[in-house]
């Protein structure tokens, strides 16, 4: 059974992230360089900025089997001043 809310998926995600940041002192993002973790990271950064919780710890586990483009993109993300990198 689906329950429809009067808010967008993005707004619901931001609300949940804000709740997590309000409840826990240490919040970070496990980052793979893929589209799902990219969207998650962007939403967390937006909420963290509003709450004065920057930089956000971001963890990337290099399994040495990633595509070169993913590694290059991850390097760009890790140089974002809003990010506290953990590679």
Tab-separated table of N, CA, C and O in Angstrom:
chain	number	residue	atom	x	y	z
A	1	UNK	N	0.837	-1.172	0.000
A	1	UNK	CA	0.000	0.000	0.000
A	1	UNK	C	0.886	1.241	0.000
A	1	UNK	O	1.792	1.375	0.816
A	2	UNK	N	0.634	2.129	-0.916
A	2	UNK	CA	1.393	3.377	-0.997
A	2	UNK	C	0.702	4.456	-0.185
A	2	UNK	O	-0.519	4.544	-0.162
A	3	UNK	N	1.528	5.254	0.471
A	3	UNK	CA	1.015	6.416	1.189
A	3	UNK	C	1.609	7.652	0.523
A	3	UNK	O	2.828	7.818	0.488
A	4	UNK	N	0.759	8.470	-0.041
A	4	UNK	CA	1.210	9.655	-0.747
A	4	UNK	C	1.275	10.838	0.214
A	4	UNK	O	0.374	11.060	1.007
A	5	UNK	N	2.386	11.556	0.150
A	5	UNK	CA	2.585	12.724	0.991
A	5	UNK	C	2.406	13.990	0.166
A	5	UNK	O	2.524	13.970	-1.053
A	6	UNK	N	2.178	15.080	0.839
A	6	UNK	CA	2.065	16.369	0.155
A	6	UNK	C	3.419	17.070	0.132
A	6	UNK	O	3.514	18.249	0.410
A	7	UNK	N	4.477	16.306	-0.178
A	7	UNK	CA	5.802	16.899	-0.312
A	7	UNK	C	6.584	16.080	-1.334
A	7	UNK	O	6.301	14.907	-1.558
A	8	UNK	N	7.557	16.731	-1.932
A	8	UNK	CA	8.358	16.053	-2.947
A	8	UNK	C	9.336	15.077	-2.288
A	8	UNK	O	9.614	15.166	-1.088
A	9	UNK	N	9.850	14.184	-3.076
A	9	UNK	CA	10.852	13.227	-2.600
A	9	UNK	C	12.089	13.974	-2.106
A	9	UNK	O	12.676	13.612	-1.078
A	10	UNK	N	12.479	15.021	-2.798
A	10	UNK	CA	13.649	15.811	-2.414
A	10	UNK	C	13.421	16.478	-1.056
A	10	UNK	O	14.300	16.438	-0.180
A	11	UNK	N	12.259	17.077	-0.876
A	11	UNK	CA	11.964	17.725	0.408
A	11	UNK	C	11.914	16.703	1.539
A	11	UNK	O	12.391	16.974	2.651
A	12	UNK	N	11.351	15.539	1.276
A	12	UNK	CA	11.298	14.481	2.293
A	12	UNK	C	12.709	14.022	2.652
A	12	UNK	O	13.022	13.801	3.827
A	13	UNK	N	13.574	13.894	1.651
A	13	UNK	CA	14.956	13.482	1.902
A	13	UNK	C	15.680	14.523	2.742
A	13	UNK	O	16.378	14.182	3.708
A	14	UNK	N	15.532	15.794	2.392
A	14	UNK	CA	16.165	16.859	3.175
A	14	UNK	C	15.664	16.858	4.620
A	14	UNK	O	16.445	17.058	5.557
A	15	UNK	N	14.375	16.622	4.807
A	15	UNK	CA	13.799	16.574	6.151
A	15	UNK	C	14.409	15.429	6.963
A	15	UNK	O	14.741	15.588	8.134
A	16	UNK	N	14.577	14.278	6.338
A	16	UNK	CA	15.159	13.127	7.033
A	16	UNK	C	16.626	13.364	7.372
A	16	UNK	O	17.099	12.990	8.446
A	17	UNK	N	17.356	13.982	6.449
A	17	UNK	CA	18.763	14.292	6.698
A	17	UNK	C	18.880	15.302	7.841
A	17	UNK	O	19.741	15.169	8.715
A	18	UNK	N	18.002	16.304	7.845
A	18	UNK	CA	18.014	17.300	8.919
A	18	UNK	C	17.749	16.624	10.267
A	18	UNK	O	18.411	16.945	11.273
A	19	UNK	N	16.817	15.681	10.301
A	19	UNK	CA	16.523	14.946	11.536
A	19	UNK	C	17.767	14.196	12.013
A	19	UNK	O	18.111	14.238	13.202
A	20	UNK	N	18.443	13.518	11.094
A	20	UNK	CA	19.656	12.770	11.449
A	20	UNK	C	20.716	13.725	12.008
A	20	UNK	O	21.358	13.438	13.017
A	21	UNK	N	20.890	14.868	11.360
A	21	UNK	CA	21.889	15.839	11.836
A	21	UNK	C	21.521	16.420	13.193
A	21	UNK	O	22.404	16.769	13.972
A	22	UNK	N	20.229	16.531	13.460
A	22	UNK	CA	19.792	17.030	14.767
A	22	UNK	C	19.997	15.989	15.867
A	22	UNK	O	20.200	16.348	17.026
A	23	UNK	N	19.942	14.720	15.521
A	23	UNK	CA	20.012	13.644	16.511
A	23	UNK	C	21.430	13.124	16.773
A	23	UNK	O	21.688	12.567	17.830
A	24	UNK	N	22.321	13.274	15.786
A	24	UNK	CA	23.654	12.683	15.904
A	24	UNK	C	24.734	13.734	15.686
A	24	UNK	O	24.677	14.510	14.737
A	25	UNK	N	25.765	13.731	16.541
A	25	UNK	CA	26.817	14.746	16.411
A	25	UNK	C	27.771	14.482	15.244
A	25	UNK	O	28.375	15.415	14.727
A	26	UNK	N	27.911	13.236	14.838
A	26	UNK	CA	28.836	12.883	13.765
A	26	UNK	C	28.071	12.255	12.609
A	26	UNK	O	27.582	11.134	12.713
A	27	UNK	N	27.970	12.990	11.518
A	27	UNK	CA	27.255	12.522	10.334
A	27	UNK	C	28.204	12.637	9.153
A	27	UNK	O	28.838	13.668	8.943
A	28	UNK	N	28.317	11.563	8.394
A	28	UNK	CA	29.154	11.565	7.203
A	28	UNK	C	28.464	10.834	6.070
A	28	UNK	O	27.362	10.310	6.238
A	29	UNK	N	29.117	10.805	4.932
A	29	UNK	CA	28.571	10.145	3.748
A	29	UNK	C	29.589	9.145	3.230
A	29	UNK	O	30.769	9.477	3.058
A	30	UNK	N	29.127	7.928	2.994
A	30	UNK	CA	29.936	6.907	2.349
A	30	UNK	C	29.739	7.118	0.855
A	30	UNK	O	28.625	7.014	0.354
A	31	UNK	N	30.804	7.420	0.138
A	31	UNK	CA	30.717	7.880	-1.252
A	31	UNK	C	31.360	6.878	-2.193
A	31	UNK	O	32.501	6.474	-1.980
A	32	UNK	N	30.618	6.481	-3.243
A	32	UNK	CA	31.148	5.532	-4.219
A	32	UNK	C	31.516	6.195	-5.546
A	32	UNK	O	32.153	5.578	-6.391
A	33	UNK	N	31.082	7.437	-5.731
A	33	UNK	CA	31.311	8.108	-7.006
A	33	UNK	C	30.188	7.867	-7.995
A	33	UNK	O	30.214	8.382	-9.107
A	34	UNK	N	29.191	7.082	-7.607
A	34	UNK	CA	28.044	6.800	-8.471
A	34	UNK	C	26.943	7.834	-8.306
A	34	UNK	O	27.020	8.741	-7.483
A	35	UNK	N	25.899	7.656	-9.097
A	35	UNK	CA	24.829	8.656	-9.100
A	35	UNK	C	24.055	8.715	-7.785
A	35	UNK	O	23.689	9.789	-7.331
A	36	UNK	N	23.819	7.579	-7.150
A	36	UNK	CA	23.063	7.584	-5.891
A	36	UNK	C	23.828	8.287	-4.779
A	36	UNK	O	23.267	9.129	-4.064
A	37	UNK	N	25.110	7.962	-4.638
A	37	UNK	CA	25.875	8.613	-3.564
A	37	UNK	C	26.156	10.075	-3.901
A	37	UNK	O	26.291	10.903	-2.990
A	38	UNK	N	26.206	10.423	-5.175
A	38	UNK	CA	26.384	11.822	-5.566
A	38	UNK	C	25.173	12.651	-5.146
A	38	UNK	O	25.315	13.733	-4.570
A	39	UNK	N	23.981	12.133	-5.399
A	39	UNK	CA	22.757	12.846	-5.003
A	39	UNK	C	22.671	12.926	-3.486
A	39	UNK	O	22.364	13.979	-2.919
A	40	UNK	N	22.961	11.819	-2.798
A	40	UNK	CA	22.925	11.812	-1.339
A	40	UNK	C	23.894	12.841	-0.777
A	40	UNK	O	23.539	13.617	0.118
A	41	UNK	N	25.110	12.863	-1.300
A	41	UNK	CA	26.102	13.822	-0.819
A	41	UNK	C	25.629	15.253	-1.042
A	41	UNK	O	25.750	16.092	-0.151
A	42	UNK	N	25.095	15.548	-2.193
A	42	UNK	CA	24.627	16.911	-2.471
A	42	UNK	C	23.527	17.326	-1.502
A	42	UNK	O	23.537	18.448	-0.980
A	43	UNK	N	22.590	16.435	-1.221
A	43	UNK	CA	21.532	16.759	-0.271
A	43	UNK	C	22.092	16.972	1.138
A	43	UNK	O	21.693	17.906	1.847
A	44	UNK	N	23.022	16.113	1.548
A	44	UNK	CA	23.639	16.264	2.870
A	44	UNK	C	24.399	17.586	2.944
A	44	UNK	O	24.317	18.302	3.954
A	45	UNK	N	25.115	17.942	1.896
A	45	UNK	CA	25.845	19.217	1.894
A	45	UNK	C	24.895	20.407	2.001
A	45	UNK	O	25.188	21.377	2.709
A	46	UNK	N	23.760	20.342	1.320
A	46	UNK	CA	22.777	21.427	1.395
A	46	UNK	C	22.270	21.603	2.825
A	46	UNK	O	22.222	22.723	3.345
A	47	UNK	N	21.901	20.492	3.456
A	47	UNK	CA	21.371	20.563	4.818
A	47	UNK	C	22.475	20.985	5.792
A	47	UNK	O	22.250	21.810	6.684
A	48	UNK	N	23.671	20.423	5.624
A	48	UNK	CA	24.787	20.764	6.513
A	48	UNK	C	25.112	22.250	6.435
A	48	UNK	O	25.411	22.879	7.459
A	49	UNK	N	25.042	22.813	5.247
A	49	UNK	CA	25.309	24.244	5.102
A	49	UNK	C	24.266	25.064	5.864
A	49	UNK	O	24.602	26.020	6.572
A	50	UNK	N	23.003	24.671	5.761
A	50	UNK	CA	21.937	25.389	6.472
A	50	UNK	C	22.121	25.294	7.988
A	50	UNK	O	21.785	26.218	8.709
A	51	UNK	N	22.654	24.171	8.457
A	51	UNK	CA	22.796	23.943	9.889
A	51	UNK	C	24.171	24.336	10.425
A	51	UNK	O	24.458	24.133	11.604
A	52	UNK	N	25.039	24.860	9.560
A	52	UNK	CA	26.379	25.227	9.993
A	52	UNK	C	27.218	24.015	10.367
A	52	UNK	O	28.023	24.093	11.294
A	53	UNK	N	27.059	22.910	9.640
A	53	UNK	CA	27.742	21.656	9.964
A	53	UNK	C	28.783	21.271	8.904
A	53	UNK	O	29.076	20.100	8.721
A	54	UNK	N	29.315	22.255	8.198
A	54	UNK	CA	30.346	21.967	7.203
A	54	UNK	C	31.715	22.026	7.862
A	54	UNK	O	31.890	22.760	8.839
A	55	UNK	N	32.702	21.313	7.374
A	55	UNK	CA	32.648	20.356	6.268
A	55	UNK	C	32.072	19.010	6.720
A	55	UNK	O	32.100	18.669	7.899
A	56	UNK	N	31.568	18.269	5.758
A	56	UNK	CA	30.978	16.948	6.007
A	56	UNK	C	32.034	15.879	5.722
A	56	UNK	O	32.660	15.895	4.660
A	57	UNK	N	32.246	14.952	6.663
A	57	UNK	CA	33.150	13.834	6.380
A	57	UNK	C	32.598	12.976	5.241
A	57	UNK	O	31.417	12.619	5.248
A	58	UNK	N	33.445	12.708	4.266
A	58	UNK	CA	33.053	11.881	3.119
A	58	UNK	C	34.082	10.772	2.973
A	58	UNK	O	35.278	11.036	2.855
A	59	UNK	N	33.602	9.534	2.995
A	59	UNK	CA	34.468	8.355	2.940
A	59	UNK	C	34.360	7.708	1.563
A	59	UNK	O	33.264	7.412	1.090
A	60	UNK	N	35.513	7.498	0.951
A	60	UNK	CA	35.588	6.757	-0.314
A	60	UNK	C	36.577	5.613	-0.118
A	60	UNK	O	37.725	5.831	0.263
A	61	UNK	N	36.112	4.397	-0.348
A	61	UNK	CA	36.979	3.229	-0.238
A	61	UNK	C	37.427	2.861	-1.650
A	61	UNK	O	36.626	2.424	-2.476
A	62	UNK	N	38.700	3.069	-1.912
A	62	UNK	CA	39.273	2.763	-3.220
A	62	UNK	C	39.618	1.275	-3.259
A	62	UNK	O	40.568	0.832	-2.625
A	63	UNK	N	38.832	0.523	-4.006
A	63	UNK	CA	39.044	-0.919	-4.110
A	63	UNK	C	39.999	-1.269	-5.250
A	63	UNK	O	40.203	-2.430	-5.553
A	64	UNK	N	40.543	-0.218	-5.858
A	64	UNK	CA	41.478	-0.361	-6.975
A	64	UNK	C	40.868	-1.114	-8.141
A	64	UNK	O	41.564	-1.766	-8.922
A	65	UNK	N	39.535	-1.045	-8.250
A	65	UNK	CA	38.841	-1.667	-9.376
A	65	UNK	C	37.839	-0.683	-9.981
A	65	UNK	O	36.993	-1.068	-10.767
A	66	UNK	N	37.934	0.605	-9.582
A	66	UNK	CA	37.011	1.619	-10.079
A	66	UNK	C	37.463	2.098	-11.464
A	66	UNK	O	38.642	2.077	-11.792
A	67	UNK	N	36.486	2.563	-12.215
A	67	UNK	CA	36.787	3.171	-13.504
A	67	UNK	C	37.612	4.437	-13.263
A	67	UNK	O	37.423	5.132	-12.269
A	68	UNK	N	38.493	4.757	-14.200
A	68	UNK	CA	39.315	5.971	-14.079
A	68	UNK	C	38.453	7.216	-13.934
A	68	UNK	O	38.785	8.122	-13.167
A	69	UNK	N	37.342	7.262	-14.672
A	69	UNK	CA	36.460	8.428	-14.604
A	69	UNK	C	35.870	8.580	-13.206
A	69	UNK	O	35.705	9.708	-12.718
A	70	UNK	N	35.566	7.474	-12.533
A	70	UNK	CA	35.025	7.537	-11.170
A	70	UNK	C	36.088	8.072	-10.213
A	70	UNK	O	35.799	8.909	-9.357
A	71	UNK	N	37.311	7.609	-10.365
A	71	UNK	CA	38.400	8.067	-9.499
A	71	UNK	C	38.645	9.562	-9.718
A	71	UNK	O	38.802	10.325	-8.759
A	72	UNK	N	38.662	10.010	-10.965
A	72	UNK	CA	38.859	11.430	-11.265
A	72	UNK	C	37.728	12.275	-10.675
A	72	UNK	O	37.978	13.328	-10.077
A	73	UNK	N	36.493	11.808	-10.832
A	73	UNK	CA	35.349	12.534	-10.288
A	73	UNK	C	35.426	12.585	-8.760
A	73	UNK	O	35.189	13.628	-8.150
A	74	UNK	N	35.789	11.470	-8.146
A	74	UNK	CA	35.900	11.408	-6.693
A	74	UNK	C	36.968	12.384	-6.204
A	74	UNK	O	36.790	13.052	-5.181
A	75	UNK	N	38.063	12.511	-6.926
A	75	UNK	CA	39.100	13.486	-6.551
A	75	UNK	C	38.535	14.902	-6.562
A	75	UNK	O	38.844	15.707	-5.682
A	76	UNK	N	37.723	15.212	-7.580
A	76	UNK	CA	37.100	16.539	-7.639
A	76	UNK	C	36.209	16.761	-6.421
A	76	UNK	O	36.249	17.827	-5.799
A	77	UNK	N	35.406	15.763	-6.086
A	77	UNK	CA	34.507	15.867	-4.938
A	77	UNK	C	35.310	16.077	-3.664
A	77	UNK	O	34.962	16.910	-2.819
A	78	UNK	N	36.397	15.342	-3.505
A	78	UNK	CA	37.197	15.420	-2.284
A	78	UNK	C	37.921	16.759	-2.138
A	78	UNK	O	38.351	17.111	-1.047
A	79	UNK	N	38.042	17.524	-3.225
A	79	UNK	CA	38.656	18.848	-3.152
A	79	UNK	C	37.636	19.961	-2.898
A	79	UNK	O	38.005	21.124	-2.775
A	80	UNK	N	36.369	19.599	-2.803
A	80	UNK	CA	35.320	20.567	-2.480
A	80	UNK	C	35.556	21.044	-1.042
A	80	UNK	O	35.703	20.220	-0.137
A	81	UNK	N	35.602	22.343	-0.811
A	81	UNK	CA	35.877	22.835	0.550
A	81	UNK	C	34.788	22.472	1.567
A	81	UNK	O	35.023	22.538	2.774
A	82	UNK	N	33.623	22.044	1.091
A	82	UNK	CA	32.545	21.634	1.995
A	82	UNK	C	32.715	20.197	2.483
A	82	UNK	O	31.954	19.718	3.309
A	83	UNK	N	33.745	19.520	1.937
A	83	UNK	CA	33.979	18.098	2.204
A	83	UNK	C	35.231	17.916	3.054
A	83	UNK	O	36.251	18.549	2.816
A	84	UNK	N	35.141	17.028	4.041
A	84	UNK	CA	36.298	16.597	4.823
A	84	UNK	C	36.624	15.177	4.326
A	84	UNK	O	35.975	14.211	4.718
A	85	UNK	N	37.602	15.047	3.415
A	85	UNK	CA	37.822	13.760	2.732
A	85	UNK	C	38.442	12.679	3.621
A	85	UNK	O	39.292	12.948	4.457
A	86	UNK	N	37.976	11.480	3.376
A	86	UNK	CA	38.528	10.247	3.971
A	86	UNK	C	38.645	9.254	2.834
A	86	UNK	O	37.664	8.690	2.393
A	87	UNK	N	39.850	9.054	2.315
A	87	UNK	CA	40.052	8.187	1.151
A	87	UNK	C	40.688	6.911	1.645
A	87	UNK	O	41.736	6.877	2.169
